[in-house]
PDB file of C-alpha atoms in Angstrom:
ATOM      1  CA  MET A  14     139.529  61.910 106.231  1.00 47.00           C
ATOM      2  CA  THR A  15     136.207  63.014 105.388  1.00 56.00           C
ATOM      3  CA  LEU A  16     133.840  64.635 107.822  1.00 51.00           C
ATOM      4  CA  ARG A  17     131.226  61.894 107.017  1.00 66.00           C
ATOM      5  CA  HIS A  18     133.747  59.849 107.934  1.00 70.00           C
ATOM      6  CA  HIS A  19     134.522  61.457 111.193  1.00 76.00           C
ATOM      7  CA  THR A  20     130.778  61.481 112.504  1.00 88.00           C
ATOM      8  CA  ILE A  21     130.669  58.134 111.760  1.00 88.00           C
ATOM      9  CA  THR A  22     133.631  57.057 113.750  1.00 91.00           C
ATOM     10  CA  SER A  23     133.240  59.318 116.329  1.00 94.00           C
ATOM     11  CA  LYS A  24     129.584  57.677 116.705  1.00 96.00           C
ATOM     12  CA  VAL A  25     130.665  54.174 116.685  1.00 96.00           C
ATOM     13  CA  TYR A  26     133.372  54.990 119.330  1.00 96.00           C
ATOM     14  CA  SER A  27     130.790  56.588 121.591  1.00 97.00           C
ATOM     15  CA  CYS A  28     128.729  53.389 121.538  1.00 98.00           C
ATOM     16  CA  ILE A  29     131.327  51.412 122.569  1.00 98.00           C
ATOM     17  CA  ARG A  30     132.279  53.566 125.115  1.00 98.00           C
ATOM     18  CA  ASP A  31     128.799  53.199 126.484  1.00 98.00           C
ATOM     19  CA  CYS A  32     128.836  49.206 125.900  1.00 98.00           C
ATOM     20  CA  ASN A  33     125.725  50.073 123.556  1.00 98.00           C
ATOM     21  CA  TYR A  34     127.055  47.465 120.834  1.00 98.00           C
ATOM     22  CA  ARG A  35     123.834  46.826 118.936  1.00 98.00           C
ATOM     23  CA  ASN A  36     123.508  50.729 118.252  1.00 97.00           C
ATOM     24  CA  ALA A  37     127.489  50.345 116.660  1.00 97.00           C
ATOM     25  CA  ILE A  38     126.282  47.417 115.030  1.00 97.00           C
ATOM     26  CA  GLU A  39     123.782  49.081 113.146  1.00 96.00           C
ATOM     27  CA  ILE A  40     125.939  52.001 112.330  1.00 95.00           C
ATOM     28  CA  LEU A  41     128.985  49.996 111.025  1.00 95.00           C
ATOM     29  CA  GLN A  42     126.253  47.776 108.820  1.00 94.00           C
ATOM     30  CA  SER A  43     124.879  50.744 107.604  1.00 92.00           C
ATOM     31  CA  ASN A  44     127.782  52.378 106.322  1.00 88.00           C
ATOM     32  CA  LEU A  45     129.083  48.821 104.627  1.00 90.00           C
ATOM     33  CA  GLU A  46     125.463  48.952 103.148  1.00 89.00           C
ATOM     34  CA  ASP A  47     125.938  52.446 101.575  1.00 86.00           C
ATOM     35  CA  GLY A  48     128.934  51.031  99.829  1.00 84.00           C
ATOM     36  CA  ALA A  49     132.115  51.425 102.374  1.00 81.00           C
ATOM     37  CA  PRO A  50     134.695  49.333 101.977  1.00 85.00           C
ATOM     38  CA  ARG A  51     135.056  46.028 103.987  1.00 89.00           C
ATOM     39  CA  SER A  52     138.390  47.225 105.672  1.00 92.00           C
ATOM     40  CA  ARG A  53     140.093  45.663 108.712  1.00 94.00           C
ATOM     41  CA  PRO A  54     139.303  48.549 110.728  1.00 92.00           C
ATOM     42  CA  VAL A  55     135.744  48.395 110.298  1.00 93.00           C
ATOM     43  CA  LEU A  56     135.520  44.657 110.587  1.00 96.00           C
ATOM     44  CA  SER A  57     137.774  44.767 113.734  1.00 97.00           C
ATOM     45  CA  LEU A  58     135.075  47.028 115.162  1.00 96.00           C
ATOM     46  CA  LEU A  59     132.025  45.167 113.600  1.00 97.00           C
ATOM     47  CA  ALA A  60     133.461  41.835 115.028  1.00 98.00           C
ATOM     48  CA  TYR A  61     134.182  43.162 118.601  1.00 98.00           C
ATOM     49  CA  CYS A  62     130.844  45.001 118.836  1.00 98.00           C
ATOM     50  CA  SER A  63     129.149  41.438 117.757  1.00 98.00           C
ATOM     51  CA  TYR A  64     131.194  39.723 120.343  1.00 98.00           C
ATOM     52  CA  HIS A  65     130.172  41.957 123.022  1.00 98.00           C
ATOM     53  CA  ASP A  66     126.513  41.981 121.909  1.00 98.00           C
ATOM     54  CA  GLU A  67     126.398  37.864 122.171  1.00 97.00           C
ATOM     55  CA  ASP A  68     126.407  37.406 118.909  1.00 98.00           C
ATOM     56  CA  TYR A  69     129.304  34.684 118.453  1.00 98.00           C
ATOM     57  CA  LEU A  70     127.757  33.444 115.639  1.00 97.00           C
ATOM     58  CA  GLN A  71     128.226  36.607 113.443  1.00 97.00           C
ATOM     59  CA  SER A  72     131.582  37.700 115.413  1.00 98.00           C
ATOM     60  CA  SER A  73     133.121  34.343 114.514  1.00 98.00           C
ATOM     61  CA  GLU A  74     132.212  34.715 110.875  1.00 97.00           C
ATOM     62  CA  ILE A  75     133.744  38.340 110.625  1.00 97.00           C
ATOM     63  CA  TYR A  76     136.805  37.310 112.298  1.00 98.00           C
ATOM     64  CA  GLU A  77     136.950  34.245 109.802  1.00 97.00           C
ATOM     65  CA  GLU A  78     136.617  37.411 106.939  1.00 96.00           C
ATOM     66  CA  LEU A  79     139.589  38.741 109.039  1.00 97.00           C
ATOM     67  CA  LEU A  80     141.799  35.901 108.853  1.00 97.00           C
ATOM     68  CA  GLU A  81     141.759  35.874 105.620  1.00 97.00           C
ATOM     69  CA  MET A  82     143.140  39.141 105.573  1.00 96.00           C
ATOM     70  CA  CYS A  83     145.665  38.791 108.125  1.00 96.00           C
ATOM     71  CA  PRO A  84     146.372  35.522 108.083  1.00 96.00           C
ATOM     72  CA  SER A  85     149.351  35.500 110.427  1.00 97.00           C
ATOM     73  CA  SER A  86     147.262  37.395 113.614  1.00 97.00           C
ATOM     74  CA  GLU A  87     147.628  35.572 116.613  1.00 97.00           C
ATOM     75  CA  GLN A  88     144.620  37.711 117.800  1.00 97.00           C
ATOM     76  CA  TYR A  89     142.242  37.368 115.648  1.00 97.00           C
ATOM     77  CA  GLN A  90     142.481  33.410 115.594  1.00 98.00           C
ATOM     78  CA  LEU A  91     142.099  33.763 119.472  1.00 97.00           C
ATOM     79  CA  TYR A  92     139.083  35.532 119.157  1.00 97.00           C
ATOM     80  CA  HIS A  93     137.814  33.572 116.396  1.00 97.00           C
ATOM     81  CA  VAL A  94     138.148  30.391 118.408  1.00 97.00           C
ATOM     82  CA  GLN A  95     136.527  32.355 121.034  1.00 97.00           C
ATOM     83  CA  SER A  96     133.584  33.487 119.137  1.00 98.00           C
ATOM     84  CA  LEU A  97     133.095  29.885 117.892  1.00 97.00           C
ATOM     85  CA  VAL A  98     133.118  28.599 121.539  1.00 97.00           C
ATOM     86  CA  ASN A  99     130.574  31.095 122.817  1.00 96.00           C
ATOM     87  CA  ALA A 100     128.663  30.414 119.722  1.00 95.00           C
ATOM     88  CA  GLU A 101     128.577  26.622 120.697  1.00 92.00           C
ATOM     89  CA  SER A 102     127.574  27.204 124.267  1.00 83.00           C
TER      90      SER A 102
END
């Protein structure tokens, strides 16, 4: 783990702890735009933050991508459906 990775991780979890989901999303998206791989941990955090920021459409799209990576994950299936239901509300 590089120092940069540790710093980004620390910032993201600090934002989540403070319920500052929008800032966490910006950090994660910026990291992806800088060439970071679309890994399961990054996408999982991005989906979680998007859901709690009430961007249900984005969270459902990310959970769909996570389900392609992990099709047997009941947790991702549940979160995907919850996101879709809230997106239609």
